[in-house]
Short mmCIF file of C-alpha atoms in Angstrom, two decimals:
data_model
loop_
_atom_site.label_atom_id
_atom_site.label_comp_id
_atom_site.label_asym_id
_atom_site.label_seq_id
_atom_site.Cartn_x
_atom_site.Cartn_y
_atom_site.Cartn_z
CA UNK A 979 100.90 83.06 51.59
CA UNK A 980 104.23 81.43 51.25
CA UNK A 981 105.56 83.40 54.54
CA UNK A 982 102.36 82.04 56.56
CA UNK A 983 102.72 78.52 55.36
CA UNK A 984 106.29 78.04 56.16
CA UNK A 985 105.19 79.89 59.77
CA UNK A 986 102.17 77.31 59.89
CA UNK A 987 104.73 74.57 59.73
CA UNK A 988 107.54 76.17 61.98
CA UNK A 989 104.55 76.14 64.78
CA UNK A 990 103.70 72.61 64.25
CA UNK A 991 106.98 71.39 63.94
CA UNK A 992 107.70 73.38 67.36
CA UNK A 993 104.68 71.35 68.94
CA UNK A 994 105.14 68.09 67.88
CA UNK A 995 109.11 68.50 69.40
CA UNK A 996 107.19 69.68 72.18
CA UNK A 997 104.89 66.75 72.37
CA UNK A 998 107.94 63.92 72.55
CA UNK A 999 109.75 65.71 75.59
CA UNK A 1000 109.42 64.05 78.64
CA UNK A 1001 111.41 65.27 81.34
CA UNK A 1002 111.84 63.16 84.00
CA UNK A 1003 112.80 64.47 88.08
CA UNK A 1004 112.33 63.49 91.70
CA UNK A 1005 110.40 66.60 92.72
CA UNK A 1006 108.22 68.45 90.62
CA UNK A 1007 106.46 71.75 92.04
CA UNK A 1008 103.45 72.97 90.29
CA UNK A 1009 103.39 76.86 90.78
CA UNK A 1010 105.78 79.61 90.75
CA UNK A 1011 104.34 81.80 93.45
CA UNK A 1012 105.54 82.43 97.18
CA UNK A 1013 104.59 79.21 98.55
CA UNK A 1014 106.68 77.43 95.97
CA UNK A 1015 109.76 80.00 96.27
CA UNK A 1016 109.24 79.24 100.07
CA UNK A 1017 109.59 75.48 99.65
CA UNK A 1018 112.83 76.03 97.57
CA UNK A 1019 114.18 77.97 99.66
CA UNK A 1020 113.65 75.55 102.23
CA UNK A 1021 114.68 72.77 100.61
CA UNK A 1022 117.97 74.36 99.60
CA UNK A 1023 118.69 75.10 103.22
CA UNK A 1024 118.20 71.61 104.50
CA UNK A 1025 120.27 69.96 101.37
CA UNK A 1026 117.77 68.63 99.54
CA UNK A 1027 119.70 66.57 96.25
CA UNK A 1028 117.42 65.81 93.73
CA UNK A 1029 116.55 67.15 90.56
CA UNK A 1030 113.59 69.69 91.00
CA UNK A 1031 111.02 70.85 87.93
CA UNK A 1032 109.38 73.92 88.50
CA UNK A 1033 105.98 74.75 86.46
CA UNK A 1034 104.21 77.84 86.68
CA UNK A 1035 102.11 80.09 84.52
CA UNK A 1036 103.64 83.20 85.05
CA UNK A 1037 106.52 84.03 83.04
CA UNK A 1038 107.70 86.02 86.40
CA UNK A 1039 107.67 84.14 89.06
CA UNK A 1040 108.73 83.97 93.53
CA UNK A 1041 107.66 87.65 93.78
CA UNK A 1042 106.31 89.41 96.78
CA UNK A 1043 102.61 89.18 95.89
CA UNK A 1044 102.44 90.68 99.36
CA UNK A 1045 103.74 93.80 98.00
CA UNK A 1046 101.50 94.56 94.98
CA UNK A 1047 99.25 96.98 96.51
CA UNK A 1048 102.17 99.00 97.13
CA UNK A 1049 103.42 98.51 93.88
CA UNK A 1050 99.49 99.88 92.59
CA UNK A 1051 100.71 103.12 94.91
CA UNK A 1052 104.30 103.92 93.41
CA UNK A 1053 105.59 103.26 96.44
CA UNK A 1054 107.39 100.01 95.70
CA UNK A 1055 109.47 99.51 92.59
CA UNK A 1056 109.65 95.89 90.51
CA UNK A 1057 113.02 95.45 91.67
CA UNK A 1058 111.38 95.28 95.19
CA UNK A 1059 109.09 92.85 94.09
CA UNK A 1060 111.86 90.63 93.05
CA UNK A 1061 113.87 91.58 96.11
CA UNK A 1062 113.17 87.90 97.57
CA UNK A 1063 112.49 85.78 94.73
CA UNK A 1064 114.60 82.36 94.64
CA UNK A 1065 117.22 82.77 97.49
CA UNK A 1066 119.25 80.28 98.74
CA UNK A 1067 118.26 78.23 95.94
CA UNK A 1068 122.01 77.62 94.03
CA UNK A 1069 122.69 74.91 95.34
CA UNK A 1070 119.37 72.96 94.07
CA UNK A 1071 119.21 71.31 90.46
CA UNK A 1072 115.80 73.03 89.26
CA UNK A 1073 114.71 73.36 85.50
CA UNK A 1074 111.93 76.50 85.43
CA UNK A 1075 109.44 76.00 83.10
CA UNK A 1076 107.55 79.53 83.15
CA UNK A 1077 104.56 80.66 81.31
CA UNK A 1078 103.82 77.50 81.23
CA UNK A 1079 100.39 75.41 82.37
CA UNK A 1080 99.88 72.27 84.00
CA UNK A 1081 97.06 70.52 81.88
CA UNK A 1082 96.52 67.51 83.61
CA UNK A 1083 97.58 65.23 86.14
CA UNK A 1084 98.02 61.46 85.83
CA UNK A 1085 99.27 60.14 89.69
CA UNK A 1086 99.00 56.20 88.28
CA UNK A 1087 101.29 57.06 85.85
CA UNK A 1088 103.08 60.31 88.20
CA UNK A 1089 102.89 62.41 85.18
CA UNK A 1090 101.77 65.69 84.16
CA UNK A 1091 100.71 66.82 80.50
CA UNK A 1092 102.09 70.65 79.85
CA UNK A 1093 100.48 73.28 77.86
CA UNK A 1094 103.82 73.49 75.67
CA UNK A 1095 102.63 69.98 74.96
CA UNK A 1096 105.44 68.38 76.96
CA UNK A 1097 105.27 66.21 79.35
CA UNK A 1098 107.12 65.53 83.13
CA UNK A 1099 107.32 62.58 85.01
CA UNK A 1100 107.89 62.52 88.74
CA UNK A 1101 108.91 61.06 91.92
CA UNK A 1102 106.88 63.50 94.32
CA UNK A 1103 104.85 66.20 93.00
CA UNK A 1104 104.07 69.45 95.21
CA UNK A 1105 101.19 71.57 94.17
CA UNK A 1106 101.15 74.93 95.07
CA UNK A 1107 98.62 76.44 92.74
CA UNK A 1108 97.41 79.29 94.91
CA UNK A 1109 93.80 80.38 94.70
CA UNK A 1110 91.92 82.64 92.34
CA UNK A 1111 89.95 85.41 92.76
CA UNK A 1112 85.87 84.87 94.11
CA UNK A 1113 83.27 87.13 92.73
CA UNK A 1114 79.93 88.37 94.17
CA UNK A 1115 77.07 86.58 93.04
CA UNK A 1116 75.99 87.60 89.59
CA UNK A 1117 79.49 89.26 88.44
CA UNK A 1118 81.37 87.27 86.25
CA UNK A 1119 85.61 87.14 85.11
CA UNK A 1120 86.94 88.23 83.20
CA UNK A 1121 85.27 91.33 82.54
CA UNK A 1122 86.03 94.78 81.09
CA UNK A 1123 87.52 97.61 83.46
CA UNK A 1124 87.17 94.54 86.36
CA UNK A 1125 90.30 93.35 88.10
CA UNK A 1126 91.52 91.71 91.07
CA UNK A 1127 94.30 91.77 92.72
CA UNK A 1128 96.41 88.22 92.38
CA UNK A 1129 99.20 88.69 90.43
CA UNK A 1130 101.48 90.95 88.87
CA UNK A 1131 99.45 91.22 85.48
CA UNK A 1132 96.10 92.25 88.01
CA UNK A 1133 98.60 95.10 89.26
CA UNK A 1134 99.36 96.10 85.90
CA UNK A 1135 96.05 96.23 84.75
CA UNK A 1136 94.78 98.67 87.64
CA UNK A 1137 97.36 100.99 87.12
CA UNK A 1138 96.20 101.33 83.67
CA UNK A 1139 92.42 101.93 85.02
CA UNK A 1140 93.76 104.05 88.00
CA UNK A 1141 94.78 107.45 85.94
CA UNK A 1142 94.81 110.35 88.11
CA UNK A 1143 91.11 111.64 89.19
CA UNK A 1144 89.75 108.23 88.16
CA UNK A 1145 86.95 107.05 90.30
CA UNK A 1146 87.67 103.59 91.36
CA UNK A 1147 85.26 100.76 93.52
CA UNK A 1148 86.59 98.40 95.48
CA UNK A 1149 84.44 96.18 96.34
CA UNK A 1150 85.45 94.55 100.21
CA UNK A 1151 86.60 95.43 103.40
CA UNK A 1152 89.06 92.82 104.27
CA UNK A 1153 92.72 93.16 104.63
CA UNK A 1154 93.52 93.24 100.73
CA UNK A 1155 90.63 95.83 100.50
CA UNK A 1156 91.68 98.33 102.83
CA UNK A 1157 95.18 97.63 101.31
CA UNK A 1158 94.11 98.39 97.41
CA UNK A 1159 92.14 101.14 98.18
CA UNK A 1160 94.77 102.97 100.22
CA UNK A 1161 96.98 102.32 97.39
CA UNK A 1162 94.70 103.86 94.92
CA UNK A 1163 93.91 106.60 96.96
CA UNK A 1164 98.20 107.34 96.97
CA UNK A 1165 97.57 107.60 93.14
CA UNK A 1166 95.22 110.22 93.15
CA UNK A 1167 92.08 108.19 92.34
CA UNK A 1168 88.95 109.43 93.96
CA UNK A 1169 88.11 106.10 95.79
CA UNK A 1170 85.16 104.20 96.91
CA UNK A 1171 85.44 100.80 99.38
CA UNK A 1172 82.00 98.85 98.96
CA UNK A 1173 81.74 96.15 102.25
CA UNK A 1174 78.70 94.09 102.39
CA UNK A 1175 78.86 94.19 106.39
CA UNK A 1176 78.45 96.80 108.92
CA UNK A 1177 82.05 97.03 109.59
CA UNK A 1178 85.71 96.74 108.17
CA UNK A 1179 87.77 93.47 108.73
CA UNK A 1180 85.01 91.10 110.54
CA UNK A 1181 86.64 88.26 110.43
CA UNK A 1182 90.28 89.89 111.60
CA UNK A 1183 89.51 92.38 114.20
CA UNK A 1184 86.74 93.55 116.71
CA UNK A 1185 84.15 96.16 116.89
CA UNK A 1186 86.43 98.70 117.98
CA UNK A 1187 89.20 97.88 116.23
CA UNK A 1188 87.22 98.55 113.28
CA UNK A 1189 85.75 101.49 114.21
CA UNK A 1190 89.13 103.28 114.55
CA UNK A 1191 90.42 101.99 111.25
CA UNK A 1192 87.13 103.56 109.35
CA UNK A 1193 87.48 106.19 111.06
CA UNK A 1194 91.17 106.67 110.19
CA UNK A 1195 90.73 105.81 106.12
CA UNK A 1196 88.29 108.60 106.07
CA UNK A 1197 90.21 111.02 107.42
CA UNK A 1198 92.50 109.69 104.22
CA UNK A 1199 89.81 110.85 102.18
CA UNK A 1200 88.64 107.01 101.58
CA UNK A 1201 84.74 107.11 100.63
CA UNK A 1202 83.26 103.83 102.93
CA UNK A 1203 80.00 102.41 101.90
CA UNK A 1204 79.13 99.46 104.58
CA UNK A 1205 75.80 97.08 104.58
CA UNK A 1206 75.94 97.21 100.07
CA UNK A 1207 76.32 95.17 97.90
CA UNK A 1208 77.01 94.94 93.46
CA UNK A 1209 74.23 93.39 91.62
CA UNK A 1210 75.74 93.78 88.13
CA UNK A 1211 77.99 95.82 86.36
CA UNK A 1212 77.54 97.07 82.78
CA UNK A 1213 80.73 98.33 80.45
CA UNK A 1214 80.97 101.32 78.38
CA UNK A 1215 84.13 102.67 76.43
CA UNK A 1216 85.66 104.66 79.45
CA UNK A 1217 84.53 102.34 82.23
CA UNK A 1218 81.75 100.74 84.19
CA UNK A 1219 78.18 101.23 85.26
CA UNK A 1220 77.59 99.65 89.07
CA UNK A 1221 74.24 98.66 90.25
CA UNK A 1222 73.97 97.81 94.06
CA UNK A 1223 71.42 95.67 96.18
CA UNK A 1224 69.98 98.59 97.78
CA UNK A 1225 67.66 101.55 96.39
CA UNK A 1226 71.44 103.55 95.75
CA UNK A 1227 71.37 105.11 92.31
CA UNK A 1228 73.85 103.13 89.61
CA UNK A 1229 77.33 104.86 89.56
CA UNK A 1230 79.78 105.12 87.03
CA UNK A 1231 83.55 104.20 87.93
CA UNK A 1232 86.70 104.25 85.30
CA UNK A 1233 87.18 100.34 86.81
CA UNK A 1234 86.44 98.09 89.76
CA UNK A 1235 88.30 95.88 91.80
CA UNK A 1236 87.04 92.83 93.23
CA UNK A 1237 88.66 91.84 96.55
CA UNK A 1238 85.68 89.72 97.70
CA UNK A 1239 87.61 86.64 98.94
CA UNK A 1240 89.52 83.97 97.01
CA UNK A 1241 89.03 79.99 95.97
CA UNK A 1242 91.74 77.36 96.47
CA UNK A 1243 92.91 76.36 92.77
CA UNK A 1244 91.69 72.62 93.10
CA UNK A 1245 90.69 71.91 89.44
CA UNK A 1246 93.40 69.99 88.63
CA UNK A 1247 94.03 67.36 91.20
CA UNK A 1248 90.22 66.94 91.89
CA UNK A 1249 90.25 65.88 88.10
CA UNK A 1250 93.41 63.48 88.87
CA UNK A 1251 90.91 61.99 91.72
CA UNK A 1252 93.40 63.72 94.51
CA UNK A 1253 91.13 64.92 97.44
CA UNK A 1254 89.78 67.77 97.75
CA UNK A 1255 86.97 69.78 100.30
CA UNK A 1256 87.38 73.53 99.48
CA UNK A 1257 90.73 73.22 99.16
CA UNK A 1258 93.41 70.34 98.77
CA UNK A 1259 93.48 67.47 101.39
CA UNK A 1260 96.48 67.45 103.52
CA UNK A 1261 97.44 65.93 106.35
CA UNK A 1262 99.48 68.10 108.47
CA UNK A 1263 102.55 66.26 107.08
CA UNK A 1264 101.04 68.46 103.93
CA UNK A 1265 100.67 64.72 102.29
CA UNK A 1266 97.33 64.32 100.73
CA UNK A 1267 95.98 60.51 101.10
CA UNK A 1268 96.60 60.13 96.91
CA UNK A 1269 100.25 58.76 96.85
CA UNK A 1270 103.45 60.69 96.16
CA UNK A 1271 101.08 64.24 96.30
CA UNK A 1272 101.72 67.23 98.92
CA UNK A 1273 100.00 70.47 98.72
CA UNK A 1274 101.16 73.27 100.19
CA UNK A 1275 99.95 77.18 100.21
CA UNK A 1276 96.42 78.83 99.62
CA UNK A 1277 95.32 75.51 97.11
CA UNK A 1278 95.72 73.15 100.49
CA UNK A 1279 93.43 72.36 103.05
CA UNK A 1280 95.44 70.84 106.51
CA UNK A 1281 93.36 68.97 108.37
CA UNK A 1282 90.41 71.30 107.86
CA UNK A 1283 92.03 74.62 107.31
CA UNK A 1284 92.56 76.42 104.54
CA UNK A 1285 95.11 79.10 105.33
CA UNK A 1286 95.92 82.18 102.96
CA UNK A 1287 98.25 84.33 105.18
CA UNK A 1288 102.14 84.21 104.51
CA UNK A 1289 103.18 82.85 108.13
CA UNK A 1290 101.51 80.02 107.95
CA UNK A 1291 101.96 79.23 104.51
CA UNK A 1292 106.14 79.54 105.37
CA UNK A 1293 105.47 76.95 107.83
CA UNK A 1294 103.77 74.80 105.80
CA UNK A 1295 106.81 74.99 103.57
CA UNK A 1296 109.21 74.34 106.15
CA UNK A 1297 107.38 71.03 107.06
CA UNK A 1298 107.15 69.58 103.77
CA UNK A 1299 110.84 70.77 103.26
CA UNK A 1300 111.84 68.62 106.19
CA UNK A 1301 109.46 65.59 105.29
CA UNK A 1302 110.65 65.76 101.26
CA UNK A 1303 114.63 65.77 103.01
CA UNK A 1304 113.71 62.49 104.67
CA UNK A 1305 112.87 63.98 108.61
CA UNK A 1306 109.24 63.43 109.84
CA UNK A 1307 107.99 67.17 110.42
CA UNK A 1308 104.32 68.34 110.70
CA UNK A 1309 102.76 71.75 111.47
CA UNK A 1310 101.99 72.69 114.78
CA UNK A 1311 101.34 75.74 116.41
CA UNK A 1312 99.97 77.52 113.99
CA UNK A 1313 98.77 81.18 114.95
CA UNK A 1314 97.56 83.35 112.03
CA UNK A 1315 98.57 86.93 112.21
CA UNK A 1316 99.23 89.85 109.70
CA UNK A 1317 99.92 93.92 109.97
CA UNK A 1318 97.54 95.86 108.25
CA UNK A 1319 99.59 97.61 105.14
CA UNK A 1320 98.11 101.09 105.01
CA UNK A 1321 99.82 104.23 105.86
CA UNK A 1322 99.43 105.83 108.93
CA UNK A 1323 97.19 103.34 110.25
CA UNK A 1324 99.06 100.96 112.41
CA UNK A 1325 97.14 97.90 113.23
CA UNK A 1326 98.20 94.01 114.02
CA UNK A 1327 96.03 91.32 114.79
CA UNK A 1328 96.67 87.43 115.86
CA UNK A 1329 95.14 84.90 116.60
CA UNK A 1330 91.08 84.55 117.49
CA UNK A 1331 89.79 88.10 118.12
CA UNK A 1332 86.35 87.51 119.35
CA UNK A 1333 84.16 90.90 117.99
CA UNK A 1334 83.33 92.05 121.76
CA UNK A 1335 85.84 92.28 124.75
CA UNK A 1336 85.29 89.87 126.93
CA UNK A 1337 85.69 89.62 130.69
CA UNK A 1338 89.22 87.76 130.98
CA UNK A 1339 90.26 90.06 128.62
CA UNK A 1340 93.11 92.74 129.41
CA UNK A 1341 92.51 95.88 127.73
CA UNK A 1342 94.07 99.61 126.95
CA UNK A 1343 91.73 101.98 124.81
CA UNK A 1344 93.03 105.57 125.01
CA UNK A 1345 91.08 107.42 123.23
CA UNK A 1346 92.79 110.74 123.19
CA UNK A 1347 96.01 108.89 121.95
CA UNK A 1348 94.17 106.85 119.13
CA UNK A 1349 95.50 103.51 121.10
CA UNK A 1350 93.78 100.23 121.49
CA UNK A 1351 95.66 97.06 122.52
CA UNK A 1352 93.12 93.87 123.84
CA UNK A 1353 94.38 90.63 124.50
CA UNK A 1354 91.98 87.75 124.85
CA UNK A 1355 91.87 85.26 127.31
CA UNK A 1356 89.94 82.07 127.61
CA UNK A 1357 90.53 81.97 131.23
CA UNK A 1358 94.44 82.57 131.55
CA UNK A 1359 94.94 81.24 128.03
CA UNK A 1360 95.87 83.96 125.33
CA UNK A 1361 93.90 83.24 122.40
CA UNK A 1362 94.52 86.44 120.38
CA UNK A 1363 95.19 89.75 120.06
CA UNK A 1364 94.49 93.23 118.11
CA UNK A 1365 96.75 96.27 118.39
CA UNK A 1366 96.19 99.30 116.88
CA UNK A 1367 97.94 102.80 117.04
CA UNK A 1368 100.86 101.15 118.80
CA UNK A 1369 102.10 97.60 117.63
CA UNK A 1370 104.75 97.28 119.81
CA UNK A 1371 105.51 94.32 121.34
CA UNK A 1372 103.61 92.14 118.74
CA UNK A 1373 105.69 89.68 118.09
CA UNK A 1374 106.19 88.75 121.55
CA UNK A 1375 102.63 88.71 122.48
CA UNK A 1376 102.14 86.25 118.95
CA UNK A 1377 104.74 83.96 121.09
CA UNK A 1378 102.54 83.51 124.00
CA UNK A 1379 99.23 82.72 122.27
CA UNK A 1380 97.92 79.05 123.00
CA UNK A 1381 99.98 79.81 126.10
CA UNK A 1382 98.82 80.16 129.62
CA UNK A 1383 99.41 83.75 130.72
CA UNK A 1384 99.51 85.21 134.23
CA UNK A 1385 97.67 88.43 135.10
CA UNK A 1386 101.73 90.43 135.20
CA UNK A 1387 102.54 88.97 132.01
CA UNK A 1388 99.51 90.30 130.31
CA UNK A 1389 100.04 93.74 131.51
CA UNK A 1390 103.22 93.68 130.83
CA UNK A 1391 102.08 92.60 127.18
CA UNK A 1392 99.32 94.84 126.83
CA UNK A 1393 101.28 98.37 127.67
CA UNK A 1394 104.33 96.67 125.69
CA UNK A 1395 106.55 97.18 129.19
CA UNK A 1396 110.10 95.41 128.90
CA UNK A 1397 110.69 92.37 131.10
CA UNK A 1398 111.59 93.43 134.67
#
């Protein structure tokens, strides 16, 4: 009884220490994930000087989130994970604060209330509090044997679930999908992708497009179940019991993952009366209208958009970098692309891909050499793109979207011919 008591009064002499720090800096960046390595980094390169406080709830934090599926398949190690976490950051004056929460947000008084019980006043305050993971309708989180995929603790917990021969569900066919699934199958598990549409990727790619990557995760020995839906999900000891929409019987599965779409982390500053729509409010200065705030990342919403792939989100970075160094920056050009990151299945995209070909279009579809390549044109204006089979040349043909194109320069894109 002694031991406790003296414990008792270690932990509440800890928090009231706690509770009468206040830190004081000029920037202070609220979450630890890739946006917020991306700003630092940035910020590093164009000389920013001030002192920098860095919150985030992870005690690990600037890892390639990008690579966790990967990670799921043994293919990656946590070294690689950590491969480009907090470069070209030495010469910035940052104090981490990790496994630590941001409880609330005062912007009269530009100060934040931490879960340690400390507090931080600022200058400028950047939040880059990602997004969390969005259920289907009538599933709740947390729940046993149910994950996600949005940080390294999700990863963790799936390769727990995934033992070898486990039947696993994952439940959407979007790019993280595809991606988790693949990894699962690399692990043995006998695997099961759940999309509620009548194709793969529907808002990435078109109907073909699609077609050919089904076609190629079966041949993985992927089991695809399109047009379903989950309607609830009941736990038992050694997994989970699935009921779906249709007349399908229930199914058991060792664990489930949910990779049903995401929602910008906005609790905080819509509590501190900072705007918000689904995501953030930014301008595309990535300013919101409440003074001394910037978003940046999957939590921010630019003028109407709410991006969540990695190019964009490095952009976004870059501008607020320049803007926090005193320049005037703000995003333009903004083209949203990404690789699909399943073996043996070679597919870009960029850009709007319209789900049918249409006439200005410039296409290659050779069947017998499992290659498709479309470009699409709004007259002689590349909008976007899909490649699969053979990527090359994507980069280049990213560079001319927005861009008027004439009829050589999109075949030379679309058979990925060198310049004459």
């Amino acid at each position: 009884a002694a031991d406790f008591e003296m414990q008792l009064t270690e932990r509440r002499t800890r928090r009231a220490a706690a509770a009468n720090v206040e830190g004081n800096c000029q920037l202070l960046v609220l979450g630890a994930g890739m946006a917020a390595d991306a700003l630092l980094g940035r910020l590093g390169h164009y000389g920013f000087q001030g002192s920098i406080t860095l919150v985030g709830d992870e005690t690990v934090a600037g890892y390639n989130r990008v690579l966790l599926p990967h990670y799921v398949g043994g293919s990656v190690e946590t070294s690689d994970l950590l491969s480009t976490a907090w470069t070209h950051q030495a010469n910035l004056k940052i104090d981490r604060r990790l496994g630590i929460r941001a409880e609330s947000l005062d912007i009269s008084a530009r100060c934040v209330q931490l879960s340690d019980g400390g507090r931080v006043r600022y200058e400028n305050i950047v939040l880059a509090l990602g997004s969390q993971a969005l259920a289907p309708a009538g599933i709740k989180l947390p729940h046993p044997r149910v994950t996600a995929l949005r940080n390294w603790q999700d990863a963790d917990h799936l390769i727990a679930l995934a033992d070898e021969d486990s039947a696993i569900l994952v439940v959407g066919g979007g790019l993280l999908g595809l991606e988790v699934a693949d990894a699962l199958l690399a692990r043995q598990c006998d695997v099961t992708l759940l999309q509620r549409s009548h194709r793969l990727l529907s808002r990435q790619v078109d109907e073909r497009a699609a077609t050919l990557v089904h076609a190629s995760l079966r041949n993985k020995g992927m089991n695809i179940v399109l047009q379903e839906e989950v309607t609830a999900l009941e736990s038992h000891g050694d997994g989970v019991t699935v009921a779906f929409n249709s007349h399908r019987a229930p199914r058991h599965f060792a664990g489930v993952v949910l990779a049903t779409g995401c929602l910008p982390r906005t609790e905080l500053a819509r509590n501190a009366g900072v705007p918000t729509r689904r995501g953030i409010v930014v301008d595309l200065g990535m300013a919101s209208p409440a003074p001394n705030v910037f978003a940046i990342g999957e939590c921010a919403e630019a003028t109407g958009v709410n991006y969540q792939l990695v190019e964009p989100i490095h952009q976004q970075a870059d501008v607020l970098a320049r803007n926090l160094c005193g320049a005037s920056a703000v995003l333009t050009d903004v083209v949203e692309s990404s690789h699909l990151k399943v073996e043996g299945v070679p597919l870009f995209f960029a850009g709007s891909v319209p789900s049918s070909v249409g006439g200005d279009d410039t296409v290659v579809d050779d069947s017998a050499g499992g290659v498709y390549r479309r470009l699409c044109f709004d007259g002689d204006v590349l909008r976007g793109a899909v490649l699969f089979g053979d990527t090359l040349g994507a980069r280049d043909i990213q560079e001319y979207i927005g861009s008027a194109v004439s009829p050589a320069k999109a075949q030379q894109l679309a058979f990925a011919l060198k310049a004459a």
